[in-house]
Short mmCIF file of C-alpha atoms in Angstrom, two decimals:
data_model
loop_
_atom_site.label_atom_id
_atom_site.label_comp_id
_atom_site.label_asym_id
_atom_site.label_seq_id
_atom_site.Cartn_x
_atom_site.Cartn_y
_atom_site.Cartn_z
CA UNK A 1102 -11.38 -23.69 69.19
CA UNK A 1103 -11.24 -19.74 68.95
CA UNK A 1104 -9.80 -18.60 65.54
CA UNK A 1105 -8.87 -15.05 65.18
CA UNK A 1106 -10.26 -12.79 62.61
CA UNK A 1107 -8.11 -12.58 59.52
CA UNK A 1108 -5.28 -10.20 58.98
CA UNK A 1109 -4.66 -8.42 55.91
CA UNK A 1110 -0.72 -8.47 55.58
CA UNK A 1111 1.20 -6.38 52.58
CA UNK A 1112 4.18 -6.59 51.78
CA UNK A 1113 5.85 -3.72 49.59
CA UNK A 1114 8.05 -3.82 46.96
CA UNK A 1115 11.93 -3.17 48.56
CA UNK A 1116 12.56 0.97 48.84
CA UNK A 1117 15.82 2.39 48.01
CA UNK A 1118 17.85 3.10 51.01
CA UNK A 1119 21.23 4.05 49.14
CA UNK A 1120 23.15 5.04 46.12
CA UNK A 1121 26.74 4.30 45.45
CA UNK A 1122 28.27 5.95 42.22
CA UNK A 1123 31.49 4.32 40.55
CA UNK A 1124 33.70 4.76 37.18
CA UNK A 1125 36.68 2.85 35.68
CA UNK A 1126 38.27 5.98 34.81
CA UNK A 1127 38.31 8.60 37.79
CA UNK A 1128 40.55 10.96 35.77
CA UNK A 1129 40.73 11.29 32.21
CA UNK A 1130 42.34 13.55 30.20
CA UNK A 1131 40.38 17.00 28.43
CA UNK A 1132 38.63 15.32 25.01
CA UNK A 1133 37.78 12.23 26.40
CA UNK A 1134 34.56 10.82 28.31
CA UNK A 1135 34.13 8.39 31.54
CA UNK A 1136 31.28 6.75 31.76
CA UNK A 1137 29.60 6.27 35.21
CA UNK A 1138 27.31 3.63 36.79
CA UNK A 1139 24.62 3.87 39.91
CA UNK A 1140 23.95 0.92 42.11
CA UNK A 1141 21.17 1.40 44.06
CA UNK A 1142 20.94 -0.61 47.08
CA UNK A 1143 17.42 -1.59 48.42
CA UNK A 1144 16.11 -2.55 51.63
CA UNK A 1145 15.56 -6.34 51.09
CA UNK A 1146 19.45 -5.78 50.87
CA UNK A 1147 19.65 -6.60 47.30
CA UNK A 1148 21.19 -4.08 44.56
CA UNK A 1149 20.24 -3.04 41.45
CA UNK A 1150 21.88 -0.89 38.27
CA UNK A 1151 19.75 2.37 38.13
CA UNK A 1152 22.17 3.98 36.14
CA UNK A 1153 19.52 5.55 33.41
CA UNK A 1154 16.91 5.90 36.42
CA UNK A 1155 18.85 8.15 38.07
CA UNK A 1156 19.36 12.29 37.35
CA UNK A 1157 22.93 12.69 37.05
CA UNK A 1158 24.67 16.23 37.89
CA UNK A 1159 28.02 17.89 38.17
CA UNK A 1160 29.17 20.79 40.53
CA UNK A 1161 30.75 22.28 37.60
CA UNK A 1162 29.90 22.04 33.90
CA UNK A 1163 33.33 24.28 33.17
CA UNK A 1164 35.22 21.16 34.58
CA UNK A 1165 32.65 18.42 33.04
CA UNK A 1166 29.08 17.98 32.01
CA UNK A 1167 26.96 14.55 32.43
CA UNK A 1168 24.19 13.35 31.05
CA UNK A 1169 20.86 13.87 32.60
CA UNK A 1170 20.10 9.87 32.48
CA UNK A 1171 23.13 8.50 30.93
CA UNK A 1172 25.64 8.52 33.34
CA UNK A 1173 28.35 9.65 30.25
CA UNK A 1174 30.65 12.55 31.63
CA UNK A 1175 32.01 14.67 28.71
CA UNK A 1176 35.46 16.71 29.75
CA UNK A 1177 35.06 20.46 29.24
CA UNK A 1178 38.37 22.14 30.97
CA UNK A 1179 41.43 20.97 33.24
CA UNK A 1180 40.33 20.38 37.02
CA UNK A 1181 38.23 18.86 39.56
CA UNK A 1182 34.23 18.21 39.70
CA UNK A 1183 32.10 16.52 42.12
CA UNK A 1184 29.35 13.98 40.14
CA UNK A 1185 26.27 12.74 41.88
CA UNK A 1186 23.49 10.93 40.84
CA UNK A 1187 19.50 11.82 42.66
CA UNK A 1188 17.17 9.28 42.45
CA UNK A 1189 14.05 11.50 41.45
CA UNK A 1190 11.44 9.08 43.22
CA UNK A 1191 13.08 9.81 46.84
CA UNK A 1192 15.38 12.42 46.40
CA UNK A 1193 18.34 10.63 47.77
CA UNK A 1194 21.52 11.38 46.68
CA UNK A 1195 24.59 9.69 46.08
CA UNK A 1196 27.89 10.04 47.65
CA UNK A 1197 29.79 12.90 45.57
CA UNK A 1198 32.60 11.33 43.47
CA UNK A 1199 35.88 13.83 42.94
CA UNK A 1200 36.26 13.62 39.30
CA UNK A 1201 39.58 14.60 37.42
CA UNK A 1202 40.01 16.11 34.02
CA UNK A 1203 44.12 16.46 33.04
CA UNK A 1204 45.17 18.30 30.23
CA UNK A 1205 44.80 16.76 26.50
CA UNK A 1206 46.97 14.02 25.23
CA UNK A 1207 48.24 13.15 21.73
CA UNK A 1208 46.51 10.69 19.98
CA UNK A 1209 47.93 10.62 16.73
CA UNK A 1210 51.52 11.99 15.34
CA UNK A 1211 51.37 12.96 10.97
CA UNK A 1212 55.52 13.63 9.70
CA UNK A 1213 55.90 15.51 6.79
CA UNK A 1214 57.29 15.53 4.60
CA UNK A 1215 55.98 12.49 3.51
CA UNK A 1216 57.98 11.80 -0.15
CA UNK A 1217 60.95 13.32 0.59
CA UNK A 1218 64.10 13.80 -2.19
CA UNK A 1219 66.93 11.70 -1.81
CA UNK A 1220 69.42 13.47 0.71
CA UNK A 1221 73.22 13.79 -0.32
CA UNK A 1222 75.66 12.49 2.24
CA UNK A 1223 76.29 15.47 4.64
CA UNK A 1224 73.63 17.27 3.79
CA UNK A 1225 69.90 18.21 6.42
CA UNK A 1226 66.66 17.71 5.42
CA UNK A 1227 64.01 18.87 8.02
CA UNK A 1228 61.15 17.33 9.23
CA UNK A 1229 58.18 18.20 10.69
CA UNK A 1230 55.62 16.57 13.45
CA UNK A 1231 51.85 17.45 13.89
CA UNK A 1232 50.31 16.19 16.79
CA UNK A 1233 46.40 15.65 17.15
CA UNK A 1234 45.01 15.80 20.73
CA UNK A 1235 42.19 14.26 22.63
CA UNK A 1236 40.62 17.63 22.36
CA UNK A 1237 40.68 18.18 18.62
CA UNK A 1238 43.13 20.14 18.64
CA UNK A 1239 46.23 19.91 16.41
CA UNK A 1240 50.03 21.75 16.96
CA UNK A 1241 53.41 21.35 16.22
CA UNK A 1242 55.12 18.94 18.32
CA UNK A 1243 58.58 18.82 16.38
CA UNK A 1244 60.54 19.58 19.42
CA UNK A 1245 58.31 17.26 21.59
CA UNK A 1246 58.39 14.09 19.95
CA UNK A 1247 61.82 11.62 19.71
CA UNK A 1248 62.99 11.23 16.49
CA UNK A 1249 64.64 7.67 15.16
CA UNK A 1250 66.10 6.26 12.04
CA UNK A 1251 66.20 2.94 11.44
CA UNK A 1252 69.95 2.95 9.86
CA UNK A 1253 72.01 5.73 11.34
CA UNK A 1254 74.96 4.53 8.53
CA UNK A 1255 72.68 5.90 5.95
CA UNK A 1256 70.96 8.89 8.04
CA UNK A 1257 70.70 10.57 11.75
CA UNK A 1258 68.04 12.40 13.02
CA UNK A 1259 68.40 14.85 15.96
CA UNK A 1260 66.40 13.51 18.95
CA UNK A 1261 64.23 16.61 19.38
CA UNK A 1262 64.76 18.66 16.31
CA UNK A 1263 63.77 16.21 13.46
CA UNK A 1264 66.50 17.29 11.26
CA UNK A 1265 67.99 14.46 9.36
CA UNK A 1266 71.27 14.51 7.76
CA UNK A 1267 72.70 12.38 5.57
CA UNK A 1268 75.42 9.31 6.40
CA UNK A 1269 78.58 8.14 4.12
CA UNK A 1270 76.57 5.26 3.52
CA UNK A 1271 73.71 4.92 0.70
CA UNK A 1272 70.38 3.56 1.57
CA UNK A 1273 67.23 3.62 2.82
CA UNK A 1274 66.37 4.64 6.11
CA UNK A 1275 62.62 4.85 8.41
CA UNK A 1276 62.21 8.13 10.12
CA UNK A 1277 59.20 8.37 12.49
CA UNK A 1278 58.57 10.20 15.94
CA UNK A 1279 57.01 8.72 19.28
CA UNK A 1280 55.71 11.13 21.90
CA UNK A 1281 57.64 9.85 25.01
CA UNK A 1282 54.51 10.53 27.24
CA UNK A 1283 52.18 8.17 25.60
CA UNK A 1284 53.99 6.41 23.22
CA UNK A 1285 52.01 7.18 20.26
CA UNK A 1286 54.25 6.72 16.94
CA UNK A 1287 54.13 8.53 14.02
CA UNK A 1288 53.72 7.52 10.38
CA UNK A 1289 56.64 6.36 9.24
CA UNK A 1290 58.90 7.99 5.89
CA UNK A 1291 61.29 6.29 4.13
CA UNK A 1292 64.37 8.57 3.45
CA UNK A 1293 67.18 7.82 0.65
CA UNK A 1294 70.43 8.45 0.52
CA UNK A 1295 73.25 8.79 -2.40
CA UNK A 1296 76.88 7.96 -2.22
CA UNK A 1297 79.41 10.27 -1.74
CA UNK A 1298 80.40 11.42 -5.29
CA UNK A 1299 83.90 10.88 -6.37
CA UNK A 1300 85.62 13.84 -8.02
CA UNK A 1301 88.70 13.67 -9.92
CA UNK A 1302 90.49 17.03 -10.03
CA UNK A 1303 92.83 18.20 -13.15
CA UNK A 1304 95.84 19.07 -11.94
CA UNK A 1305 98.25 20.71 -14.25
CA UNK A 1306 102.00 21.88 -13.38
CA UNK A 1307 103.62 24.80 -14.34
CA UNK A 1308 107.57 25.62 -13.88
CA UNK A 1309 108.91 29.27 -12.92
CA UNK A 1310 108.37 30.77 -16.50
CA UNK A 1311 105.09 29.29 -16.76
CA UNK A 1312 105.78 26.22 -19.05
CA UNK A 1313 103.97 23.53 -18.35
CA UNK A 1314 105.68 20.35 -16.42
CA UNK A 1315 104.87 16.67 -17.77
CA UNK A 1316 104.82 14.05 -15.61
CA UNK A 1317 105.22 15.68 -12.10
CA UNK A 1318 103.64 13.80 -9.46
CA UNK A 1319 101.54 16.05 -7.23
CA UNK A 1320 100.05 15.47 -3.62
CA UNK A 1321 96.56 17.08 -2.66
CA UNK A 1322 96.39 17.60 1.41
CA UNK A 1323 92.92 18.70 2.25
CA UNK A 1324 93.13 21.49 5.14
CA UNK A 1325 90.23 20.30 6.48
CA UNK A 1326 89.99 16.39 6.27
CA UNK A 1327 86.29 15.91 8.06
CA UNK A 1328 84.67 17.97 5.25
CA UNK A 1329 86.82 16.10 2.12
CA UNK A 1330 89.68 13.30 1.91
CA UNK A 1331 91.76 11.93 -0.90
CA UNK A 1332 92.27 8.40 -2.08
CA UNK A 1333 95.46 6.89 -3.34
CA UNK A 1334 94.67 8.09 -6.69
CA UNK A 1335 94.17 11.21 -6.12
CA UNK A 1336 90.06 11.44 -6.26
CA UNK A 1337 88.31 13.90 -4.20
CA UNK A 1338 85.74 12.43 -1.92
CA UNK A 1339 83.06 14.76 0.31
CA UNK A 1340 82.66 13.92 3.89
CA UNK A 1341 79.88 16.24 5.08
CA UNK A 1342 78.62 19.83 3.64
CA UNK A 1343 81.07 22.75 4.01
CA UNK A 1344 84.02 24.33 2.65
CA UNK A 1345 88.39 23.72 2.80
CA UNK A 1346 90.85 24.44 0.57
CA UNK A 1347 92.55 21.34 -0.90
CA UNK A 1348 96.59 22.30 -1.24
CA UNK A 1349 98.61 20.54 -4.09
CA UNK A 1350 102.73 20.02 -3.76
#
C-alpha cells in the first residue's frame, strides 16, 4: 500500500468576528451610572464576556463618559450619546448603542421644621421641603412635593404649599411630603395641636343714668360666627384666627 506523506494540520484558537454591546438601563437620569457589558462572538460560534477586554468610548463626554475597560457610563449632562466598545486586538467595533441621560431626580425629601411648637386651632405654621437629587444637588421643592396629614380633625396641610393650620380638634398629627414623580417620601414630623380655649367674658349692665343693672340677662351674637361662637352659657369659643365684634342685648 502507498501511504501519503504526513500533513501538518493547525488549528487556531476561534477569532472574533463580532461585538454586541447591551445595558439594563438605556436611559438613566443625570447623577446616576449604567453599567454596560460586551459579548464578543467568535467564529467557532461560541460567545464570550469581553467586557474589561474591550476599549470603551462615547461620542460625547458632555452627554456621558465611560470607562476605558470598565464598561461603567457616568452621566455628565441631559441628552443623547452613542457608546461603543473596540476590541484593540482587531479593531472591530461594536454596534453604536443610543444612550439617554434625563434630567436629575429626587432621591431624598428633609421637612423642616423638624420639632415644631404646638399649633393653636386656627392658626398656620409653615413648612418647608428640601429635595436632594441624583446629581448632588439640593433645592427647595415646597411647592413640588404633596403634602399629607395623617388627622385632618387635628391639622390640614395645603397640597402644594406645606402650610399647616390648625383643626378644632386636639392631637397629634404626621406631616410628610412625597414627590408625585417618584414617590420618594419625606421624613415624617409630628405636629400638636391645643384645644380651642374657652373664654368667659364679664358682662356688666348699665341703665340710662349709668347705674349698674343686677341680674339682667344678656345675649352675645357674634357678627361673624366662623371666626367665634357662643355656648349656652355664655363662653366665648375661637373657631379659626381673625377678628368680629361680639354684640351683647
Amino acid at each position: 500500500s502507498v501511504t501519503s506523506p504526513n500533513f501538518a494540520f493547525t488549528v487556531d484558537p476561534p477569532v472574533l468576528q463580532s461585538i454586541d454591546i447591551t445595558t439594563s438601563t438605556p436611559s438613566r437620569p443625570k447623577g446616576l451610572s449604567a453599567n454596560f457589558i460586551a459579548t464578543g462572538h467568535y467564529s467557532d460560534l461560541s460567545t464570550k464576556d469581553i467586557t474589561t477586554t474591550v476599549n470603551w468610548a462615547s461620542s460625547d463626554t458632555a452627554v456621558a463618559t465611560i470607562g476605558l475597560n470598565t464598561g461603567v457610563a457616568s452621566t455628565v449632562g441631559v441628552g443623547t450619546t452613542n457608546i461603543t466598545a473596540t476590541d484593540p486586538g482587531t479593531s472591530i467595533v461594536s454596534t453604536p448603542f443610543l444612550f439617554t441621560v434625563t434630567p436629575a431626580v429626587i432621591t431624598a425629601i428633609a421637612i423642616t421644621p423638624t420639632s415644631p411648637s404646638t399649633l393653636a386651632s386656627g392658626s398656620n405654621l409653615a413648612f418647608t421641603a428640601s429635595g436632594t437629587y441624583t446629581d448632588a444637588t439640593v433645592a427647595d421643592v415646597t411647592t413640588i412635593v404633596n403634602w399629607s396629614s395623617t388627622n385632618t380633625s387635628v391639622a390640614t396641610i395645603g397640597l402644594t404649599t406645606g402650610v399647616a393650620t390648625g383643626g378644632l380638634t386636639a392631637g397629634t398629627t404626621d406631616i410628610s411630603a412625597t414627590d408625585p414623580a417618584t414617590a420618594v417620601v419625606s421624613n415624617v414630623v409630628t405636629l400638636s395641636v391645643k384645644a380651642n380655649e374657652r373664654f368667659q367674658p364679664r358682662i356688666e349692665v348699665f341703665d340710662a343714668h349709668g347705674k349698674q343693672v343686677e341680674g339682667r340677662q344678656v345675649f352675645l351674637t357674634p357678627a361673624d360666627k366662623s371666626i367665634v361662637t357662643v355656648d349656652g352659657q355664655g363662653g366665648l369659643w375661637p373657631q379659626k384666627v381673625g377678628e368680629t365684634t361680639v354684640e351683647a342685648k
